[in-house]
Amino acid sequence: MYEFSYHKVASVADAVAAMSAADDGKYVAGGQTMLPTMKHRLASPSDIIDLGGIAELSGITVAGDTLTIGAMTTHAAVAASAEVQAMIPSLAQLAGNIGDPAVRNRGTIGGSIANNDPAADYPAAVIALGATVHTNKREIAADDFFTGMFETALAEDEIITSIDFPKPLAAAYMKFENPASRYAIVGVCVAKTASEVRVGVTGATTCAHRGQRLEAVLNSDFSSAACDAVEIPLERMNSDIHASAEYRAHLVKVMAKRAVDACA
Amino acid sequence: MPTVTMNVNGNSVSAEVESRTLLVQFLRESLRLTGTHIGCDTSQCGACVVHVDGKSIKSCTMLAVMADGCDVATIEGLASEGKMHSMQQAFMDNHGLQCGFCTPGMVMSALDIVKRNGHKLDEATVRKELEGNICRCTGYHNIVKSIQAGAKAMGD
């Protein structure tokens, strides 16, 4: 890891000021991806601005049918939260299956979605649940947030402050995980609301996305059997040492069916 | 260079570090607390697990400067007055180690497991909770037994 200047800030405004003063600064949340990336010298920022000291970015609140999770809330805190378990139990379950217990004590929801790893779990849920990402500048709908591999709609100096999740009628996330890293080889989140069914897919392609073919059939027939008729196109599927494109396409359907069954 | 101050095993320590110094490097090289091991250095193996403000973390994936002002607990802080902690004793009694390299991390993770899941642990819970700790000798069987026994002993 190359040396850098470290800044611990106490407010979002201080973080933005530190970023604007830096040559090539990076915000760090829990650091569970950032630090390994820097060790590999895949990133060598001039400045690291640690958001860990900003109290206002952590915490979980419920207002009516909206669950709000602060960006710096750890996976362990989401998994253990009575509010999350009551409002969207599948989200608590998702958080409790990221990495391992020690990683969950550091990794955060804001860090995960800002990083947008193609195999991360949270993006599938953010998309399927139709969440809204709040930043220090604006709010961004889930459908507009994830724009490409490790790319999001966030500007360089923009900071996620919290994520709003509307309570669904039912939701479930199923992943076929890599047994070593526990990243999703394929993960599918299905959410049913009064007006529609939404499907979020992660791990399958370069970026988490809506499973629109699955949504189309599930909106008229919400059953796992209905998924059988869906053709998952191969051309955008990832193919690597873990799984071929054909296998991933197959897994998208299998995980979707399991998620639909778990919603029942 | 930044100065960090933290409480390690009940002792206040202060030192200059580079920003890029990992917490595990600080513990091992600056404080000479070499009980915390570096296995993979990629947050997979868990040999470097310590507690920061009461929570288990991988000290190879946290900067020393991030732990400024925190309470840190390492394997060296468990025994008191020459007597091993119940969890350490359980590893010894149940042959929960062979080469011993993973053991400090296993014990620190075990204490975190007990804290969150109580003193009566079933095998499935222990195995699931140990996902972040790798052992290449034992096949885990006796580690699981050790943690169950240690958890029980801590509750007695």
Coordinates of N, CA and C in Angstrom, one line a residue, chain A residues 12-22 25-27 49 51 135-138 152-161:
Chain A
V12 N -20.2 15.8 7.5 CA -20.2 15.6 6.0 C -19.6 16.9 5.4
A13 N -19.8 18.0 5.9 CA -19.2 19.3 5.4 C -17.7 19.2 5.4
D14 N -17.2 18.7 6.6 CA -15.7 18.6 6.7 C -15.2 17.6 5.7
A15 N -15.9 16.5 5.5 CA -15.5 15.5 4.5 C -15.4 16.1 3.1
V16 N -16.4 16.9 2.7 CA -16.4 17.5 1.4 C -15.3 18.5 1.3
A17 N -15.0 19.2 2.3 CA -13.9 20.2 2.3 C -12.6 19.5 2.2
A18 N -12.4 18.4 2.9 CA -11.1 17.6 2.8 C -11.0 17.0 1.4
M19 N -12.1 16.6 0.8 CA -12.0 16.1 -0.6 C -11.6 17.1 -1.6
S20 N -12.2 18.3 -1.4 CA -11.9 19.4 -2.4 C -10.4 19.9 -2.3
A21 N -9.9 19.7 -1.1 CA -8.5 20.1 -0.9 C -7.5 19.0 -1.4
A22 N -8.0 17.8 -1.6 CA -7.1 16.7 -1.9 C -6.8 16.6 -3.5
G25 N -8.4 12.4 -3.8 CA -8.9 11.8 -2.6 C -9.9 10.7 -2.8
K26 N -10.1 9.9 -1.7 CA -11.1 8.9 -1.7 C -11.7 8.9 -0.4
Y27 N -13.1 8.8 -0.3 CA -13.8 8.6 0.9 C -13.6 7.1 1.3
I49 N -10.2 10.0 3.2 CA -11.1 10.7 4.1 C -12.0 9.7 4.7
L51 N -15.0 8.4 6.8 CA -16.3 8.8 7.2 C -16.7 8.2 8.5
T135 N -28.1 11.5 -0.8 CA -26.7 12.0 -0.7 C -26.7 13.4 -0.1
N136 N -25.5 13.9 0.1 CA -25.4 15.3 0.6 C -25.9 16.3 -0.5
K137 N -26.2 15.8 -1.7 CA -26.6 16.8 -2.7 C -28.0 16.6 -3.2
R138 N -28.5 15.3 -3.2 CA -29.8 15.0 -3.8 C -30.3 13.7 -3.4
T152 N -21.3 4.2 -10.3 CA -22.6 4.7 -9.8 C -22.8 6.1 -10.3
A153 N -24.0 6.6 -10.0 CA -24.4 8.0 -10.4 C -23.7 9.0 -9.5
L154 N -23.0 8.6 -8.5 CA -22.4 9.5 -7.5 C -21.3 10.3 -8.2
A155 N -21.2 11.6 -7.9 CA -20.1 12.5 -8.3 C -18.9 12.1 -7.4
E156 N -17.7 12.6 -7.8 CA -16.5 12.3 -7.1 C -16.6 12.7 -5.6
D157 N -17.2 13.8 -5.3 CA -17.2 14.3 -4.0 C -18.5 14.1 -3.3
E158 N -19.4 13.3 -3.9 CA -20.7 13.1 -3.3 C -20.7 12.0 -2.3
I159 N -21.5 12.2 -1.2 CA -21.5 11.2 -0.1 C -22.9 10.7 0.1
I160 N -23.0 9.4 0.1 CA -24.3 8.8 0.5 C -24.6 9.1 2.0
T161 N -25.7 9.6 2.3 CA -26.0 9.8 3.7 C -27.0 8.8 4.3

